[in-house]
Amino acid sequence: MAQVSRIRDRRYLPHWEVPKGVYFVTFRLADSLPEYVLQELRAKSPAGSPTKKIPEKLAKKFPAKEIEKMLDSGHGATHLARAEIADLVEGALRALDGVRYKLFAWCVMPNHVHVVFQPLGEWELARILHSWKSFTAHRVLRKFGIRGAFWQREYYDHLIRGGEEFSRAVEYVLENPRRAGLEGWRWVGVAPS
């Protein structure tokens, strides 16, 4: 029986989901990208159909690598650079490993988070992301008195299609702190096999 995939539209990006899929996901703090980048992305993003892609002109102006560079530069409040907040986020990622999802690799950066994981059972990508973000935002806002939106509503997800792509995603996640100049960064890990 063939796997049935589905495309879910959430504001600006389409999200592809397949049963037993493995995903590379990035979610970020609300202020982690400069406002001019967000304004251009919003203005040029196609409305409506989840199958439409970001216009080529915009993709060339802000390709994924360029956005990653901006994130790694530490734009915004960088709340996740505080040990107690990074610990809370990492704990939330690891808390339901083996119950709602299989966690393969993670990295909590100063203003964004990378995770490679596989939803389990009836748990869907969107529900898992919502639970991570909702739980951590409520805890952080209450415990540390931070005001306003904590996480950006949208997130980036990529369906991993094979072993080589899986290895690249895990390596990317594990190497992200070093590439960003964060030597000895402790909020990065790989789940035991």
Tab-separated table of C-alpha atoms in Angstrom:
chain	number	residue	atom	x	y	z
A	1	MET	CA	0.000	0.000	0.000
A	2	ALA	CA	1.435	3.390	-1.003
A	3	GLN	CA	2.012	6.075	1.585
A	4	VAL	CA	-0.457	8.929	1.341
A	5	SER	CA	1.145	12.309	1.602
A	6	ARG	CA	-0.646	15.489	2.413
A	7	ILE	CA	0.147	19.130	1.902
A	8	ARG	CA	-0.933	21.405	4.703
A	9	ASP	CA	-0.934	25.160	4.211
A	10	ARG	CA	0.106	27.290	7.180
A	11	ARG	CA	0.258	30.933	6.239
A	12	TYR	CA	3.368	31.368	4.090
A	13	LEU	CA	4.861	27.898	3.635
A	14	PRO	CA	3.375	24.580	2.523
A	15	HIS	CA	4.115	21.609	4.759
A	16	TRP	CA	4.446	18.112	3.261
A	17	GLU	CA	3.592	15.239	5.549
A	18	VAL	CA	3.760	11.476	5.010
A	19	PRO	CA	3.064	8.628	7.427
A	20	LYS	CA	6.256	7.581	9.244
A	21	GLY	CA	8.109	10.529	7.685
A	22	VAL	CA	11.317	11.888	9.204
A	23	TYR	CA	11.650	15.675	9.292
A	24	PHE	CA	14.314	18.332	9.650
A	25	VAL	CA	12.599	21.281	11.350
A	26	THR	CA	13.731	24.793	12.243
A	27	PHE	CA	11.680	27.097	14.437
A	28	ARG	CA	12.834	30.460	15.681
A	29	LEU	CA	12.224	33.273	18.105
A	30	ALA	CA	9.763	35.959	17.024
A	31	ASP	CA	12.471	38.600	16.498
A	32	SER	CA	15.224	36.387	15.057
A	33	LEU	CA	15.162	37.777	11.516
A	34	PRO	CA	15.464	41.464	10.670
A	35	GLU	CA	12.087	43.126	10.037
A	36	TYR	CA	13.026	44.096	6.454
A	37	VAL	CA	13.494	40.410	5.610
A	38	LEU	CA	10.125	39.505	7.112
A	39	GLN	CA	8.395	42.354	5.274
A	40	GLU	CA	9.832	41.277	1.924
A	41	LEU	CA	8.943	37.644	2.542
A	42	ARG	CA	5.353	38.606	3.448
A	43	ALA	CA	4.954	41.022	0.537
A	44	LYS	CA	6.206	38.598	-2.092
A	45	SER	CA	4.841	35.370	-0.681
A	46	PRO	CA	2.028	33.883	-2.777
A	47	ALA	CA	-1.337	33.776	-1.058
A	48	GLY	CA	-3.732	30.907	-1.407
A	49	SER	CA	-2.604	27.634	-2.899
A	50	PRO	CA	-0.274	25.534	-0.743
A	51	THR	CA	1.335	24.173	-3.893
A	52	LYS	CA	2.673	27.551	-5.007
A	53	LYS	CA	6.338	28.124	-4.334
A	54	ILE	CA	8.091	31.218	-3.075
A	55	PRO	CA	8.782	33.355	-6.152
A	56	GLU	CA	12.175	32.681	-7.726
A	57	LYS	CA	13.218	36.330	-7.355
A	58	LEU	CA	12.590	36.173	-3.591
A	59	ALA	CA	14.259	32.776	-3.236
A	60	LYS	CA	17.365	34.210	-4.900
A	61	LYS	CA	17.315	37.263	-2.638
A	62	PHE	CA	16.844	35.231	0.566
A	63	PRO	CA	17.865	31.628	-0.141
A	64	ALA	CA	17.779	29.167	2.764
A	65	LYS	CA	21.544	29.465	3.300
A	66	GLU	CA	21.284	33.252	3.574
A	67	ILE	CA	18.447	32.992	6.102
A	68	GLU	CA	20.504	30.475	8.103
A	69	LYS	CA	23.435	32.926	8.104
A	70	MET	CA	21.131	35.652	9.412
A	71	LEU	CA	19.857	33.344	12.161
A	72	ASP	CA	23.394	32.275	13.097
A	73	SER	CA	24.474	35.918	13.357
A	74	GLY	CA	22.354	36.113	16.504
A	75	HIS	CA	19.802	38.737	15.469
A	76	GLY	CA	17.147	39.662	18.020
A	77	ALA	CA	16.926	39.158	21.753
A	78	THR	CA	18.642	35.723	21.697
A	79	HIS	CA	16.699	34.527	24.750
A	80	LEU	CA	17.864	30.964	24.053
A	81	ALA	CA	21.442	31.970	24.884
A	82	ARG	CA	20.365	32.086	28.546
A	83	ALA	CA	21.260	28.701	30.040
A	84	GLU	CA	18.040	28.330	32.011
A	85	ILE	CA	15.887	29.016	28.921
A	86	ALA	CA	17.980	26.771	26.646
A	87	ASP	CA	17.723	24.015	29.276
A	88	LEU	CA	13.942	24.399	29.361
A	89	VAL	CA	13.651	24.169	25.555
A	90	GLU	CA	16.027	21.217	25.310
A	91	GLY	CA	14.103	19.480	28.100
A	92	ALA	CA	10.827	19.984	26.228
A	93	LEU	CA	12.334	18.473	23.069
A	94	ARG	CA	13.594	15.427	24.940
A	95	ALA	CA	10.600	14.951	27.276
A	96	LEU	CA	8.357	12.877	25.022
A	97	ASP	CA	10.999	11.167	22.916
A	98	GLY	CA	9.780	7.635	22.285
A	99	VAL	CA	6.185	8.578	23.152
A	100	ARG	CA	5.057	11.185	20.598
A	101	TYR	CA	8.127	11.142	18.353
A	102	LYS	CA	11.530	9.578	17.814
A	103	LEU	CA	14.163	12.264	18.346
A	104	PHE	CA	17.339	11.858	16.256
A	105	ALA	CA	19.218	15.161	16.712
A	106	TRP	CA	18.586	18.629	18.113
A	107	CYS	CA	20.280	21.959	18.609
A	108	VAL	CA	19.029	24.922	20.621
A	109	MET	CA	20.802	27.979	19.189
A	110	PRO	CA	20.603	31.504	20.710
A	111	ASN	CA	17.601	32.485	18.559
A	112	HIS	CA	16.403	29.293	16.824
A	113	VAL	CA	16.090	25.538	17.193
A	114	HIS	CA	16.858	22.662	14.783
A	115	VAL	CA	15.375	19.194	15.268
A	116	VAL	CA	15.503	15.955	13.258
A	117	PHE	CA	12.675	13.670	14.371
A	118	GLN	CA	9.929	11.260	13.336
A	119	PRO	CA	6.335	11.577	14.615
A	120	LEU	CA	5.001	8.361	16.178
A	121	GLY	CA	1.501	6.878	16.087
A	122	GLU	CA	-1.220	9.437	15.494
A	123	TRP	CA	1.006	12.400	16.344
A	124	GLU	CA	1.378	14.827	13.439
A	125	LEU	CA	4.142	17.271	12.692
A	126	ALA	CA	2.014	20.358	13.410
A	127	ARG	CA	0.764	19.037	16.775
A	128	ILE	CA	4.274	18.215	17.929
A	129	LEU	CA	5.627	21.624	16.926
A	130	HIS	CA	2.665	23.341	18.564
A	131	SER	CA	3.208	21.427	21.802
A	132	TRP	CA	6.936	22.288	21.931
A	133	LYS	CA	6.382	25.946	21.169
A	134	SER	CA	3.293	26.440	23.322
A	135	PHE	CA	4.736	24.705	26.395
A	136	THR	CA	8.076	26.510	26.224
A	137	ALA	CA	6.592	29.932	25.436
A	138	HIS	CA	4.159	29.771	28.356
A	139	ARG	CA	6.878	28.633	30.753
A	140	VAL	CA	9.426	31.224	29.583
A	141	LEU	CA	6.982	34.133	29.532
A	142	ARG	CA	5.698	33.303	33.020
A	143	LYS	CA	9.026	32.371	34.641
A	144	PHE	CA	11.299	35.020	33.103
A	145	GLY	CA	8.855	37.906	32.576
A	146	ILE	CA	9.564	38.230	28.858
A	147	ARG	CA	6.837	40.230	27.100
A	148	GLY	CA	5.312	39.782	23.651
A	149	ALA	CA	5.462	36.934	21.171
A	150	PHE	CA	8.178	34.427	21.959
A	151	TRP	CA	8.234	32.118	18.897
A	152	GLN	CA	7.646	33.026	15.279
A	153	ARG	CA	4.345	31.398	14.314
A	154	GLU	CA	5.687	29.767	11.145
A	155	TYR	CA	8.391	27.119	11.072
A	156	TYR	CA	10.466	25.496	8.350
A	157	ASP	CA	10.195	21.758	7.841
A	158	HIS	CA	11.802	19.460	5.316
A	159	LEU	CA	10.692	15.885	4.702
A	160	ILE	CA	13.824	13.712	4.633
A	161	ARG	CA	13.709	11.360	1.665
A	162	GLY	CA	16.638	9.003	2.198
A	163	GLY	CA	19.657	7.916	4.208
A	164	GLU	CA	22.119	10.365	2.679
A	165	GLU	CA	19.748	13.278	3.247
A	166	PHE	CA	19.181	12.067	6.833
A	167	SER	CA	22.940	11.984	7.485
A	168	ARG	CA	23.358	15.510	6.073
A	169	ALA	CA	20.505	16.839	8.224
A	170	VAL	CA	21.896	15.310	11.429
A	171	GLU	CA	25.395	16.573	10.619
A	172	TYR	CA	24.027	20.060	9.892
A	173	VAL	CA	22.230	20.150	13.245
A	174	LEU	CA	25.249	18.916	15.212
A	175	GLU	CA	27.686	21.277	13.465
A	176	ASN	CA	25.502	24.401	13.625
A	177	PRO	CA	26.987	25.792	16.878
A	178	ARG	CA	30.569	25.421	15.614
A	179	ARG	CA	29.704	27.099	12.291
A	180	ALA	CA	28.121	29.973	14.228
A	181	GLY	CA	31.258	30.382	16.374
A	182	LEU	CA	29.725	28.919	19.541
A	183	GLU	CA	32.557	26.753	20.811
A	184	GLY	CA	31.634	24.447	23.696
A	185	TRP	CA	27.897	24.982	23.102
A	186	ARG	CA	26.114	22.381	25.207
A	187	TRP	CA	22.532	22.460	23.866
A	188	VAL	CA	23.140	20.121	20.979
A	189	GLY	CA	22.782	16.375	20.855
A	190	VAL	CA	22.036	13.162	19.096
A	191	ALA	CA	19.739	10.500	20.502
A	192	PRO	CA	21.336	7.165	21.348
A	193	SER	CA	20.646	4.461	18.776
